[in-house]
PDB file of C-alpha atoms and ligand atoms in Angstrom:
ATOM      1  CA  MET G   1     -24.929   8.317  25.869  1.00 71.00           C
ATOM      2  CA  THR G   2     -22.981   5.112  26.124  1.00 89.00           C
ATOM      3  CA  TYR G   3     -24.230   1.852  24.663  1.00 97.00           C
ATOM      4  CA  TYR G   4     -21.299  -0.538  25.200  1.00 98.00           C
ATOM      5  CA  GLN G   5     -20.396  -2.205  28.455  1.00 98.00           C
ATOM      6  CA  CYS G   6     -17.058  -3.669  29.402  1.00 98.00           C
ATOM      7  CA  PRO G   7     -16.891  -7.435  28.750  1.00 97.00           C
ATOM      8  CA  LEU G   8     -14.589  -7.813  31.772  1.00 97.00           C
ATOM      9  CA  CYS G   9     -16.341  -5.849  34.537  1.00 97.00           C
ATOM     10  CA  ALA G  10     -19.763  -4.912  33.022  1.00 96.00           C
ATOM     11  CA  THR G  11     -19.375  -1.173  33.668  1.00 97.00           C
ATOM     12  CA  PRO G  12     -20.100   1.296  30.823  1.00 97.00           C
ATOM     13  CA  LEU G  13     -17.472   1.816  28.136  1.00 98.00           C
ATOM     14  CA  THR G  14     -16.868   5.291  26.784  1.00 97.00           C
ATOM     15  CA  LEU G  15     -14.975   6.496  23.744  1.00 96.00           C
ATOM     16  CA  GLN G  16     -11.792   8.245  24.881  1.00 95.00           C
ATOM     17  CA  PRO G  17     -10.862  11.739  23.624  1.00 94.00           C
ATOM     18  CA  THR G  18      -8.356  10.305  21.111  1.00 91.00           C
ATOM     19  CA  GLY G  19     -11.333   8.641  19.372  1.00 90.00           C
ATOM     20  CA  LYS G  20      -9.164   5.535  19.006  1.00 95.00           C
ATOM     21  CA  HIS G  21     -10.191   3.452  21.977  1.00 96.00           C
ATOM     22  CA  TYR G  22     -12.912   2.801  24.516  1.00 97.00           C
ATOM     23  CA  ALA G  23     -12.286   2.412  28.246  1.00 97.00           C
ATOM     24  CA  CYS G  24     -14.286   1.600  31.378  1.00 97.00           C
ATOM     25  CA  GLN G  25     -13.897   3.059  34.886  1.00 97.00           C
ATOM     26  CA  ASN G  26     -11.593   0.154  35.773  1.00 98.00           C
ATOM     27  CA  GLN G  27      -9.132   1.071  33.021  1.00 96.00           C
ATOM     28  CA  HIS G  28      -9.929  -1.825  30.691  1.00 97.00           C
ATOM     29  CA  HIS G  29      -9.103  -0.587  27.191  1.00 96.00           C
ATOM     30  CA  PHE G  30     -10.409  -1.692  23.789  1.00 97.00           C
ATOM     31  CA  ASP G  31      -8.965  -0.291  20.564  1.00 96.00           C
ATOM     32  CA  VAL G  32     -11.116   0.699  17.616  1.00 97.00           C
ATOM     33  CA  ALA G  33      -9.876  -1.379  14.626  1.00 97.00           C
ATOM     34  CA  LYS G  34      -8.862   0.383  11.404  1.00 97.00           C
ATOM     35  CA  GLU G  35     -12.114  -0.806   9.789  1.00 97.00           C
ATOM     36  CA  GLY G  36     -14.028   0.962  12.584  1.00 96.00           C
ATOM     37  CA  TYR G  37     -15.274  -2.050  14.589  1.00 98.00           C
ATOM     38  CA  LEU G  38     -14.592  -2.923  18.214  1.00 98.00           C
ATOM     39  CA  ASN G  39     -13.375  -6.304  19.440  1.00 97.00           C
ATOM     40  CA  LEU G  40     -15.159  -6.930  22.754  1.00 98.00           C
ATOM     41  CA  LEU G  41     -14.427 -10.647  22.919  1.00 95.00           C
ATOM     42  CA  PRO G  42     -11.583 -11.029  25.428  1.00 90.00           C
ATOM     43  CA  VAL G  43      -9.333 -14.014  24.890  1.00 82.00           C
ATOM     44  CA  GLN G  44     -10.534 -15.614  28.154  1.00 82.00           C
ATOM     45  CA  HIS G  45     -14.104 -15.735  26.734  1.00 83.00           C
ATOM     46  CA  LYS G  46     -12.996 -17.427  23.507  1.00 81.00           C
ATOM     47  CA  HIS G  47     -13.524 -21.161  23.224  1.00 80.00           C
ATOM     48  CA  SER G  48     -11.479 -21.516  20.028  1.00 83.00           C
ATOM     49  CA  LEU G  49      -8.871 -19.576  18.068  1.00 79.00           C
ATOM     50  CA  GLU G  50     -11.302 -18.366  15.407  1.00 83.00           C
ATOM     51  CA  PRO G  51     -14.831 -18.777  16.781  1.00 86.00           C
ATOM     52  CA  GLY G  52     -17.944 -18.504  14.571  1.00 86.00           C
ATOM     53  CA  ASP G  53     -18.233 -19.195  10.872  1.00 87.00           C
ATOM     54  CA  SER G  54     -15.030 -19.959   8.982  1.00 87.00           C
ATOM     55  CA  LYS G  55     -13.650 -17.712   6.228  1.00 88.00           C
ATOM     56  CA  GLN G  56     -14.799 -20.288   3.684  1.00 86.00           C
ATOM     57  CA  MET G  57     -18.390 -20.221   5.010  1.00 87.00           C
ATOM     58  CA  LEU G  58     -18.375 -16.430   5.084  1.00 90.00           C
ATOM     59  CA  GLN G  59     -17.173 -16.213   1.478  1.00 88.00           C
ATOM     60  CA  ALA G  60     -19.835 -18.674   0.341  1.00 90.00           C
ATOM     61  CA  ARG G  61     -22.562 -16.683   2.125  1.00 92.00           C
ATOM     62  CA  ARG G  62     -21.275 -13.372   0.745  1.00 92.00           C
ATOM     63  CA  GLY G  63     -21.461 -14.560  -2.885  1.00 91.00           C
ATOM     64  CA  PHE G  64     -24.860 -16.142  -2.460  1.00 95.00           C
ATOM     65  CA  LEU G  65     -26.531 -13.283  -0.576  1.00 96.00           C
ATOM     66  CA  GLU G  66     -25.099 -10.602  -2.832  1.00 94.00           C
ATOM     67  CA  ALA G  67     -26.558 -12.413  -5.854  1.00 95.00           C
ATOM     68  CA  GLY G  68     -29.940 -11.420  -4.321  1.00 96.00           C
ATOM     69  CA  TYR G  69     -31.524 -14.832  -3.651  1.00 97.00           C
ATOM     70  CA  TYR G  70     -32.712 -13.812  -0.170  1.00 97.00           C
ATOM     71  CA  ALA G  71     -33.558 -10.201  -1.062  1.00 96.00           C
ATOM     72  CA  LYS G  72     -37.322 -10.838  -0.885  1.00 97.00           C
ATOM     73  CA  MET G  73     -36.993 -12.145   2.642  1.00 97.00           C
ATOM     74  CA  ALA G  74     -34.779  -9.175   3.613  1.00 96.00           C
ATOM     75  CA  GLU G  75     -37.432  -6.825   2.239  1.00 95.00           C
ATOM     76  CA  SER G  76     -40.173  -8.564   4.249  1.00 96.00           C
ATOM     77  CA  VAL G  77     -38.032  -8.212   7.374  1.00 96.00           C
ATOM     78  CA  ALA G  78     -37.700  -4.458   6.769  1.00 94.00           C
ATOM     79  CA  MET G  79     -41.424  -4.113   6.088  1.00 93.00           C
ATOM     80  CA  MET G  80     -42.355  -5.979   9.267  1.00 95.00           C
ATOM     81  CA  ILE G  81     -40.079  -3.707  11.300  1.00 94.00           C
ATOM     82  CA  ALA G  82     -41.469  -0.571   9.655  1.00 91.00           C
ATOM     83  CA  ALA G  83     -45.051  -1.747  10.281  1.00 92.00           C
ATOM     84  CA  HIS G  84     -44.523  -2.332  14.010  1.00 93.00           C
ATOM     85  CA  CYS G  85     -42.129   0.425  15.026  1.00 88.00           C
ATOM     86  CA  PRO G  86     -43.118   4.039  15.536  1.00 79.00           C
ATOM     87  CA  SER G  87     -41.677   6.143  12.732  1.00 75.00           C
ATOM     88  CA  HIS G  88     -40.973   9.263  14.785  1.00 71.00           C
ATOM     89  CA  GLN G  89     -38.372   7.916  17.191  1.00 79.00           C
ATOM     90  CA  ASN G  90     -34.772   6.930  16.668  1.00 88.00           C
ATOM     91  CA  LEU G  91     -34.991   3.142  16.464  1.00 93.00           C
ATOM     92  CA  ARG G  92     -32.121   1.341  18.179  1.00 96.00           C
ATOM     93  CA  LEU G  93     -31.666  -1.923  16.358  1.00 96.00           C
ATOM     94  CA  LEU G  94     -29.249  -4.818  16.973  1.00 98.00           C
ATOM     95  CA  ASP G  95     -28.510  -7.401  14.256  1.00 98.00           C
ATOM     96  CA  LEU G  96     -27.532 -10.504  16.232  1.00 98.00           C
ATOM     97  CA  GLY G  97     -25.083 -12.913  14.551  1.00 97.00           C
ATOM     98  CA  CYS G  98     -24.969 -10.365  11.740  1.00 97.00           C
ATOM     99  CA  GLY G  99     -22.220 -12.073   9.707  1.00 96.00           C
ATOM    100  CA  GLU G 100     -20.970  -9.631   7.070  1.00 96.00           C
ATOM    101  CA  GLY G 101     -23.932  -7.311   7.652  1.00 97.00           C
ATOM    102  CA  TYR G 102     -26.063  -8.152   4.591  1.00 97.00           C
ATOM    103  CA  TYR G 103     -29.336  -7.507   6.468  1.00 96.00           C
ATOM    104  CA  SER G 104     -28.011  -4.417   8.271  1.00 96.00           C
ATOM    105  CA  ARG G 105     -27.144  -2.816   4.939  1.00 95.00           C
ATOM    106  CA  GLY G 106     -30.539  -3.673   3.470  1.00 93.00           C
ATOM    107  CA  LEU G 107     -32.294  -2.287   6.541  1.00 91.00           C
ATOM    108  CA  ALA G 108     -30.323   0.951   6.431  1.00 91.00           C
ATOM    109  CA  ARG G 109     -31.364   1.475   2.795  1.00 88.00           C
ATOM    110  CA  PHE G 110     -35.008   0.696   3.467  1.00 86.00           C
ATOM    111  CA  MET G 111     -35.411   2.366   6.844  1.00 81.00           C
ATOM    112  CA  GLU G 112     -33.794   5.695   6.032  1.00 76.00           C
ATOM    113  CA  GLU G 113     -36.956   6.585   4.126  1.00 74.00           C
ATOM    114  CA  GLN G 114     -39.229   5.325   6.941  1.00 75.00           C
ATOM    115  CA  THR G 115     -37.734   5.993  10.347  1.00 79.00           C
ATOM    116  CA  PRO G 116     -34.372   7.123  11.768  1.00 86.00           C
ATOM    117  CA  VAL G 117     -32.438   4.045  12.845  1.00 91.00           C
ATOM    118  CA  GLU G 118     -29.287   3.506  14.919  1.00 94.00           C
ATOM    119  CA  LEU G 119     -27.878   0.217  13.671  1.00 96.00           C
ATOM    120  CA  HIS G 120     -25.628  -2.133  15.631  1.00 98.00           C
ATOM    121  CA  GLY G 121     -24.330  -5.550  14.584  1.00 98.00           C
ATOM    122  CA  VAL G 122     -22.619  -8.258  16.617  1.00 98.00           C
ATOM    123  CA  ASP G 123     -20.948 -11.502  15.569  1.00 98.00           C
ATOM    124  CA  ILE G 124     -18.353 -13.771  17.103  1.00 97.00           C
ATOM    125  CA  ALA G 125     -16.428 -14.098  13.788  1.00 96.00           C
ATOM    126  CA  LYS G 126     -13.838 -11.318  13.546  1.00 96.00           C
ATOM    127  CA  PHE G 127     -13.439 -11.569   9.744  1.00 95.00           C
ATOM    128  CA  ALA G 128     -17.189 -11.171   9.301  1.00 96.00           C
ATOM    129  CA  ILE G 129     -17.316  -8.087  11.518  1.00 98.00           C
ATOM    130  CA  ALA G 130     -14.289  -6.500   9.812  1.00 97.00           C
ATOM    131  CA  ALA G 131     -15.991  -6.967   6.419  1.00 96.00           C
ATOM    132  CA  ALA G 132     -19.315  -5.628   7.735  1.00 97.00           C
ATOM    133  CA  ALA G 133     -17.663  -2.527   9.215  1.00 98.00           C
ATOM    134  CA  LYS G 134     -15.766  -1.828   5.986  1.00 97.00           C
ATOM    135  CA  LYS G 135     -18.982  -1.883   3.976  1.00 96.00           C
ATOM    136  CA  GLN G 136     -21.196   0.138   6.321  1.00 96.00           C
ATOM    137  CA  SER G 137     -19.749   3.102   8.145  1.00 94.00           C
ATOM    138  CA  ASN G 138     -23.183   4.256   9.372  1.00 92.00           C
ATOM    139  CA  ALA G 139     -23.538   1.176  11.650  1.00 96.00           C
ATOM    140  CA  ARG G 140     -21.586   0.098  14.737  1.00 97.00           C
ATOM    141  CA  PHE G 141     -20.157  -3.410  14.669  1.00 98.00           C
ATOM    142  CA  VAL G 142     -18.599  -5.415  17.494  1.00 98.00           C
ATOM    143  CA  VAL G 143     -16.983  -8.818  17.849  1.00 98.00           C
ATOM    144  CA  ALA G 144     -18.674 -10.545  20.790  1.00 98.00           C
ATOM    145  CA  SER G 145     -20.732 -13.581  21.712  1.00 97.00           C
ATOM    146  CA  THR G 146     -24.525 -13.656  21.867  1.00 96.00           C
ATOM    147  CA  SER G 147     -24.147 -15.235  25.320  1.00 95.00           C
ATOM    148  CA  ARG G 148     -22.315 -12.142  26.681  1.00 96.00           C
ATOM    149  CA  LEU G 149     -23.577  -9.126  24.809  1.00 98.00           C
ATOM    150  CA  PRO G 150     -21.400  -6.058  25.432  1.00 98.00           C
ATOM    151  CA  TYR G 151     -24.294  -3.584  25.631  1.00 98.00           C
ATOM    152  CA  VAL G 152     -25.780  -1.763  28.604  1.00 98.00           C
ATOM    153  CA  ASP G 153     -29.137  -2.948  30.007  1.00 97.00           C
ATOM    154  CA  HIS G 154     -32.346  -2.090  28.119  1.00 96.00           C
ATOM    155  CA  TYR G 155     -30.704  -0.198  25.300  1.00 97.00           C
ATOM    156  CA  PHE G 156     -32.400  -1.639  22.196  1.00 97.00           C
ATOM    157  CA  ASP G 157     -35.887  -1.227  20.723  1.00 96.00           C
ATOM    158  CA  LEU G 158     -35.469  -4.229  18.458  1.00 97.00           C
ATOM    159  CA  VAL G 159     -33.194  -7.233  18.050  1.00 98.00           C
ATOM    160  CA  LEU G 160     -33.058  -8.945  14.660  1.00 98.00           C
ATOM    161  CA  ARG G 161     -31.915 -12.553  14.585  1.00 97.00           C
ATOM    162  CA  VAL G 162     -31.555 -14.146  11.134  1.00 97.00           C
ATOM    163  CA  PHE G 163     -30.436 -17.802  11.326  1.00 95.00           C
ATOM    164  CA  ALA G 164     -28.284 -16.941  14.304  1.00 95.00           C
ATOM    165  CA  PRO G 165     -27.875 -18.247  17.849  1.00 93.00           C
ATOM    166  CA  SER G 166     -29.173 -16.309  20.849  1.00 93.00           C
ATOM    167  CA  ASN G 167     -29.377 -16.366  24.609  1.00 95.00           C
ATOM    168  CA  ALA G 168     -32.769 -15.586  26.196  1.00 95.00           C
ATOM    169  CA  LEU G 169     -31.316 -13.974  29.313  1.00 96.00           C
ATOM    170  CA  GLU G 170     -29.146 -11.626  27.310  1.00 97.00           C
ATOM    171  CA  LEU G 171     -32.006 -10.768  24.940  1.00 97.00           C
ATOM    172  CA  ASN G 172     -34.154  -9.798  27.935  1.00 96.00           C
ATOM    173  CA  ARG G 173     -31.347  -7.755  29.396  1.00 97.00           C
ATOM    174  CA  VAL G 174     -30.395  -5.669  26.351  1.00 97.00           C
ATOM    175  CA  LEU G 175     -33.944  -4.999  25.131  1.00 97.00           C
ATOM    176  CA  LYS G 176     -36.103  -2.186  26.489  1.00 96.00           C
ATOM    177  CA  PRO G 177     -39.056  -3.368  28.657  1.00 94.00           C
ATOM    178  CA  SER G 178     -41.414  -3.550  25.669  1.00 88.00           C
ATOM    179  CA  GLY G 179     -38.681  -4.218  23.098  1.00 95.00           C
ATOM    180  CA  LEU G 180     -39.211  -6.417  20.037  1.00 97.00           C
ATOM    181  CA  LEU G 181     -37.435  -9.548  18.822  1.00 97.00           C
ATOM    182  CA  LEU G 182     -37.682 -10.440  15.137  1.00 97.00           C
ATOM    183  CA  THR G 183     -36.474 -13.957  14.400  1.00 97.00           C
ATOM    184  CA  VAL G 184     -36.029 -15.538  10.978  1.00 97.00           C
ATOM    185  CA  THR G 185     -35.901 -19.335  11.022  1.00 96.00           C
ATOM    186  CA  PRO G 186     -36.254 -21.954   8.273  1.00 96.00           C
ATOM    187  CA  GLY G 187     -39.853 -22.690   7.261  1.00 96.00           C
ATOM    188  CA  PRO G 188     -41.139 -26.264   6.681  1.00 96.00           C
ATOM    189  CA  ARG G 189     -39.882 -26.658   3.081  1.00 96.00           C
ATOM    190  CA  HIS G 190     -36.701 -24.582   3.284  1.00 97.00           C
ATOM    191  CA  LEU G 191     -34.055 -25.945   0.839  1.00 97.00           C
ATOM    192  CA  TRP G 192     -36.112 -29.110   0.322  1.00 97.00           C
ATOM    193  CA  GLN G 193     -34.540 -30.135  -3.017  1.00 97.00           C
ATOM    194  CA  LEU G 194     -31.023 -29.611  -1.639  1.00 96.00           C
ATOM    195  CA  LYS G 195     -31.814 -31.756   1.392  1.00 96.00           C
ATOM    196  CA  GLU G 196     -33.067 -34.537  -0.894  1.00 96.00           C
ATOM    197  CA  PHE G 197     -29.467 -35.067  -2.015  1.00 95.00           C
ATOM    198  CA  ILE G 198     -28.429 -35.636   1.584  1.00 94.00           C
ATOM    199  CA  TYR G 199     -31.256 -37.281   3.532  1.00 93.00           C
ATOM    200  CA  THR G 200     -33.201 -40.372   2.422  1.00 91.00           C
ATOM    201  CA  ASP G 201     -36.197 -39.175   4.439  1.00 92.00           C
ATOM    202  CA  VAL G 202     -36.376 -35.355   4.376  1.00 91.00           C
ATOM    203  CA  LYS G 203     -38.290 -33.913   7.334  1.00 90.00           C
ATOM    204  CA  GLU G 204     -40.169 -30.606   7.402  1.00 89.00           C
ATOM    205  CA  HIS G 205     -39.119 -27.912   9.884  1.00 87.00           C
ATOM    206  CA  THR G 206     -41.825 -26.871  12.351  1.00 84.00           C
ATOM    207  CA  LEU G 207     -43.860 -23.851  11.262  1.00 81.00           C
ATOM    208  CA  GLU G 208     -43.816 -22.123  14.647  1.00 79.00           C
ATOM    209  CA  PRO G 209     -40.389 -22.401  16.274  1.00 76.00           C
ATOM    210  CA  GLU G 210     -39.991 -22.057  20.028  1.00 82.00           C
ATOM    211  CA  LEU G 211     -39.978 -18.539  21.438  1.00 89.00           C
ATOM    212  CA  ALA G 212     -37.248 -17.303  23.748  1.00 90.00           C
ATOM    213  CA  ASP G 213     -38.356 -17.201  27.413  1.00 92.00           C
ATOM    214  CA  GLY G 214     -39.878 -13.870  28.419  1.00 93.00           C
ATOM    215  CA  PHE G 215     -41.352 -13.105  24.963  1.00 96.00           C
ATOM    216  CA  VAL G 216     -44.842 -13.258  23.492  1.00 95.00           C
ATOM    217  CA  ARG G 217     -45.519 -13.688  19.758  1.00 95.00           C
ATOM    218  CA  ILE G 218     -47.263 -10.688  18.161  1.00 95.00           C
ATOM    219  CA  ALA G 219     -46.965 -11.339  14.411  1.00 96.00           C
ATOM    220  CA  THR G 220     -45.826 -14.080  12.058  1.00 96.00           C
ATOM    221  CA  GLU G 221     -45.271 -14.270   8.339  1.00 97.00           C
ATOM    222  CA  ARG G 222     -44.223 -17.108   6.066  1.00 97.00           C
ATOM    223  CA  ILE G 223     -42.257 -16.203   2.941  1.00 97.00           C
ATOM    224  CA  GLN G 224     -41.995 -18.928   0.288  1.00 98.00           C
ATOM    225  CA  TYR G 225     -40.594 -18.821  -3.210  1.00 98.00           C
ATOM    226  CA  GLN G 226     -38.278 -20.742  -5.517  1.00 98.00           C
ATOM    227  CA  ILE G 227     -34.762 -19.983  -6.683  1.00 98.00           C
ATOM    228  CA  THR G 228     -32.622 -21.455  -9.493  1.00 97.00           C
ATOM    229  CA  PRO G 229     -28.992 -20.908  -8.517  1.00 96.00           C
ATOM    230  CA  ASN G 230     -26.256 -21.927 -10.945  1.00 95.00           C
ATOM    231  CA  PRO G 231     -24.050 -24.938 -10.009  1.00 94.00           C
ATOM    232  CA  GLU G 232     -21.459 -22.802  -8.199  1.00 93.00           C
ATOM    233  CA  GLN G 233     -24.092 -20.907  -6.226  1.00 94.00           C
ATOM    234  CA  ARG G 234     -25.780 -24.203  -5.280  1.00 95.00           C
ATOM    235  CA  LEU G 235     -22.572 -25.247  -3.565  1.00 94.00           C
ATOM    236  CA  ALA G 236     -22.290 -21.856  -1.861  1.00 93.00           C
ATOM    237  CA  LEU G 237     -25.841 -22.318  -0.567  1.00 95.00           C
ATOM    238  CA  LEU G 238     -24.947 -25.790   0.681  1.00 94.00           C
ATOM    239  CA  GLN G 239     -21.944 -24.314   2.548  1.00 91.00           C
ATOM    240  CA  MET G 240     -24.302 -21.946   4.392  1.00 90.00           C
ATOM    241  CA  THR G 241     -26.402 -24.778   5.830  1.00 91.00           C
ATOM    242  CA  PRO G 242     -25.953 -26.732   9.056  1.00 88.00           C
ATOM    243  CA  PHE G 243     -26.091 -29.976   7.006  1.00 91.00           C
ATOM    244  CA  ALA G 244     -23.138 -29.085   4.710  1.00 90.00           C
ATOM    245  CA  TRP G 245     -20.840 -31.424   6.650  1.00 90.00           C
ATOM    246  CA  ARG G 246     -22.986 -34.394   5.571  1.00 92.00           C
ATOM    247  CA  ALA G 247     -22.336 -33.759   1.871  1.00 92.00           C
ATOM    248  CA  ASN G 248     -19.324 -35.792   0.721  1.00 93.00           C
ATOM    249  CA  VAL G 249     -17.533 -35.124  -2.597  1.00 94.00           C
ATOM    250  CA  GLN G 250     -19.920 -37.463  -4.468  1.00 94.00           C
ATOM    251  CA  VAL G 251     -22.991 -35.618  -3.159  1.00 94.00           C
ATOM    252  CA  GLN G 252     -21.417 -32.258  -4.008  1.00 94.00           C
ATOM    253  CA  GLN G 253     -20.735 -33.469  -7.556  1.00 95.00           C
ATOM    254  CA  SER G 254     -24.342 -34.626  -8.001  1.00 95.00           C
ATOM    255  CA  ILE G 255     -25.604 -31.229  -6.785  1.00 95.00           C
ATOM    256  CA  GLN G 256     -23.325 -29.454  -9.249  1.00 94.00           C
ATOM    257  CA  SER G 257     -23.845 -31.722 -12.240  1.00 94.00           C
ATOM    258  CA  LEU G 258     -27.518 -30.962 -12.936  1.00 93.00           C
ATOM    259  CA  ALA G 259     -28.067 -28.417 -15.720  1.00 93.00           C
ATOM    260  CA  GLU G 260     -30.811 -26.777 -13.684  1.00 95.00           C
ATOM    261  CA  LEU G 261     -32.076 -27.166 -10.132  1.00 96.00           C
ATOM    262  CA  THR G 262     -35.025 -25.280  -8.679  1.00 98.00           C
ATOM    263  CA  ILE G 263     -34.922 -25.013  -4.888  1.00 98.00           C
ATOM    264  CA  ASP G 264     -37.675 -23.999  -2.461  1.00 98.00           C
ATOM    265  CA  VAL G 265     -36.804 -21.302   0.039  1.00 98.00           C
ATOM    266  CA  ASP G 266     -39.172 -20.976   2.982  1.00 98.00           C
ATOM    267  CA  PHE G 267     -38.750 -18.580   5.903  1.00 97.00           C
ATOM    268  CA  ASN G 268     -40.651 -18.056   9.156  1.00 96.00           C
ATOM    269  CA  LEU G 269     -40.611 -14.472  10.359  1.00 97.00           C
ATOM    270  CA  THR G 270     -41.663 -14.258  14.010  1.00 97.00           C
ATOM    271  CA  LEU G 271     -42.072 -10.933  15.735  1.00 97.00           C
ATOM    272  CA  ALA G 272     -42.240 -11.187  19.516  1.00 97.00           C
ATOM    273  CA  LYS G 273     -42.552  -8.630  22.262  1.00 96.00           C
ATOM    274  CA  ARG G 274     -40.649  -8.711  25.513  1.00 95.00           C
ATOM    275  CA  LEU G 275     -43.001  -9.202  28.454  1.00 89.00           C
ATOM    276  CA  GLU G 276     -42.932  -6.049  30.559  1.00 77.00           C
ATOM    277  CA  ASN G 277     -42.428  -7.940  33.819  1.00 70.00           C
ATOM    278  CA  SER G 278     -39.316  -9.841  32.620  1.00 65.00           C
ATOM    279  CA  GLN G 279     -36.658  -9.002  35.162  1.00 60.00           C
ATOM    280  CA  PRO G 280     -33.212  -7.687  34.231  1.00 48.00           C
ATOM    281  CA  ILE G 281     -30.479 -10.100  35.152  1.00 52.00           C
ATOM    282  CA  SER G 282     -27.895  -9.083  37.714  1.00 48.00           C
ATOM    283  CA  PRO G 283     -24.218  -9.521  36.739  1.00 47.00           C
ATOM    284  CA  ALA G 284     -23.872 -12.168  39.493  1.00 46.00           C
ATOM    285  CA  ALA G 285     -26.829 -14.190  38.179  1.00 45.00           C
ATOM    286  CA  LYS G 286     -25.551 -13.730  34.631  1.00 45.00           C
ATOM    287  CA  LYS G 287     -22.172 -15.117  35.610  1.00 43.00           C
ATOM    288  CA  GLU G 288     -23.832 -18.259  36.976  1.00 38.00           C
ATOM    289  CA  VAL G 289     -25.756 -18.732  33.732  1.00 35.00           C
ATOM    290  CA  ASP G 290     -22.637 -18.390  31.605  1.00 36.00           C
ATOM    291  CA  GLU G 291     -20.631 -20.927  33.572  1.00 33.00           C
TER     292      GLU G 291
HETATM  293  C1  SAM V   1     -25.920 -18.958   9.808  1.00 55.43           C
HETATM  294  S1  SAM V   1     -24.951 -17.528  10.068  1.00 55.43           S
HETATM  295  C2  SAM V   1     -26.108 -16.196   9.798  1.00 55.43           C
HETATM  296  C3  SAM V   1     -25.452 -14.889   9.479  1.00 55.43           C
HETATM  297  C4  SAM V   1     -26.420 -13.775   9.041  1.00 55.43           C
HETATM  298  N1  SAM V   1     -27.380 -13.453  10.077  1.00 55.43           N
HETATM  299  C5  SAM V   1     -27.110 -14.206   7.776  1.00 55.43           C
HETATM  300  O1  SAM V   1     -28.221 -14.713   7.851  1.00 55.43           O
HETATM  301  O2  SAM V   1     -26.499 -14.046   6.732  1.00 55.43           O
HETATM  302  C6  SAM V   1     -24.712 -17.518  11.795  1.00 55.43           C
HETATM  303  C7  SAM V   1     -23.789 -16.411  12.277  1.00 55.43           C
HETATM  304  O3  SAM V   1     -23.734 -16.466  13.690  1.00 55.43           O
HETATM  305  C8  SAM V   1     -22.388 -16.287  14.108  1.00 55.43           C
HETATM  306  N2  SAM V   1     -22.253 -16.906  15.439  1.00 55.43           N
HETATM  307  C9  SAM V   1     -22.159 -18.223  15.763  1.00 55.43           C
HETATM  308  N3  SAM V   1     -22.080 -18.378  17.096  1.00 55.43           N
HETATM  309  C10 SAM V   1     -22.133 -17.125  17.636  1.00 55.43           C
HETATM  310  C11 SAM V   1     -22.095 -16.613  18.970  1.00 55.43           C
HETATM  311  N4  SAM V   1     -22.003 -17.409  20.025  1.00 55.43           N
HETATM  312  N5  SAM V   1     -22.161 -15.281  19.145  1.00 55.43           N
HETATM  313  C12 SAM V   1     -22.247 -14.423  18.084  1.00 55.43           C
HETATM  314  N6  SAM V   1     -22.304 -14.855  16.799  1.00 55.43           N
HETATM  315  C13 SAM V   1     -22.246 -16.181  16.583  1.00 55.43           C
HETATM  316  C14 SAM V   1     -21.549 -16.929  13.018  1.00 55.43           C
HETATM  317  O4  SAM V   1     -20.217 -16.439  13.000  1.00 55.43           O
HETATM  318  C15 SAM V   1     -22.359 -16.536  11.771  1.00 55.43           C
HETATM  319  O5  SAM V   1     -21.920 -15.319  11.214  1.00 55.43           O
HETATM  320 ZN1   ZN V   2     -13.887  -3.010  32.684  1.00 55.43          ZN
END
């Protein structure tokens, strides 16, 4: 069974007998990196030298996540998946914009007791994927863009998307006809106290974010709690946010200088089902969408 497709000609990719590279019927070759991941982002599809999150952002996220501040949310994600997926079948799961694979590792630990799972992770940042692959040999990681996913049509039972970009056409294409999409987005009060350092008038996020076309919402959950990161971890958290660029040195110093700062975290978990009549997208149509 092949799950990858060639990013250049969209035909299936198969692992060659050497076990060291994949190739398609048109002789396009992709080497397996020493960490075990596959780079399926050809240079002509790259819009910058090092696309995705920078090394600095990745390091900040690694430290913060591994300190366990989002562990409760990760556990709720695993529980929602376990509650809605049949436990007898091999669940094919894709972690979209997986970064260094924090959620994939958590899911593997939780799910192995519940249901057999075949885990895949994709991110456009090569450093993130190399780190993810090093830490989790029981998952398959690839470097690629969410707007051109290198997987064959209708392969996955579930796509997980935690604070990551996505492309509705590609989601519809890679999911099975009744496949599930679990999205984690910021809830209304997410990082409220951190935002107060940056905005004079902090605005709440919407509770029910927009759904990707072709999906219907089947379950939602809001997870809210408070965290008290130390000054260094507060800055790491800031680095992980889309508003980090607004924080000048003065703002960063004020965030660090407080002896204690309690911060609200607030997550929306939205589980949606792919509508059965959503049509797969032909390579020609897909090409038009991408350009
Ligand atoms: C905010 S981070 C979230 C990472 C991880 N899901 C988490 O919550 O820790 C967004 C991730 O999406 C990746 N990313 C950004 N644009 C992407 C794209 N077009 N295709 C694939 N990944 C992308 C970034 O490199 C980064 O790792
Ligand atoms: Zn090819």
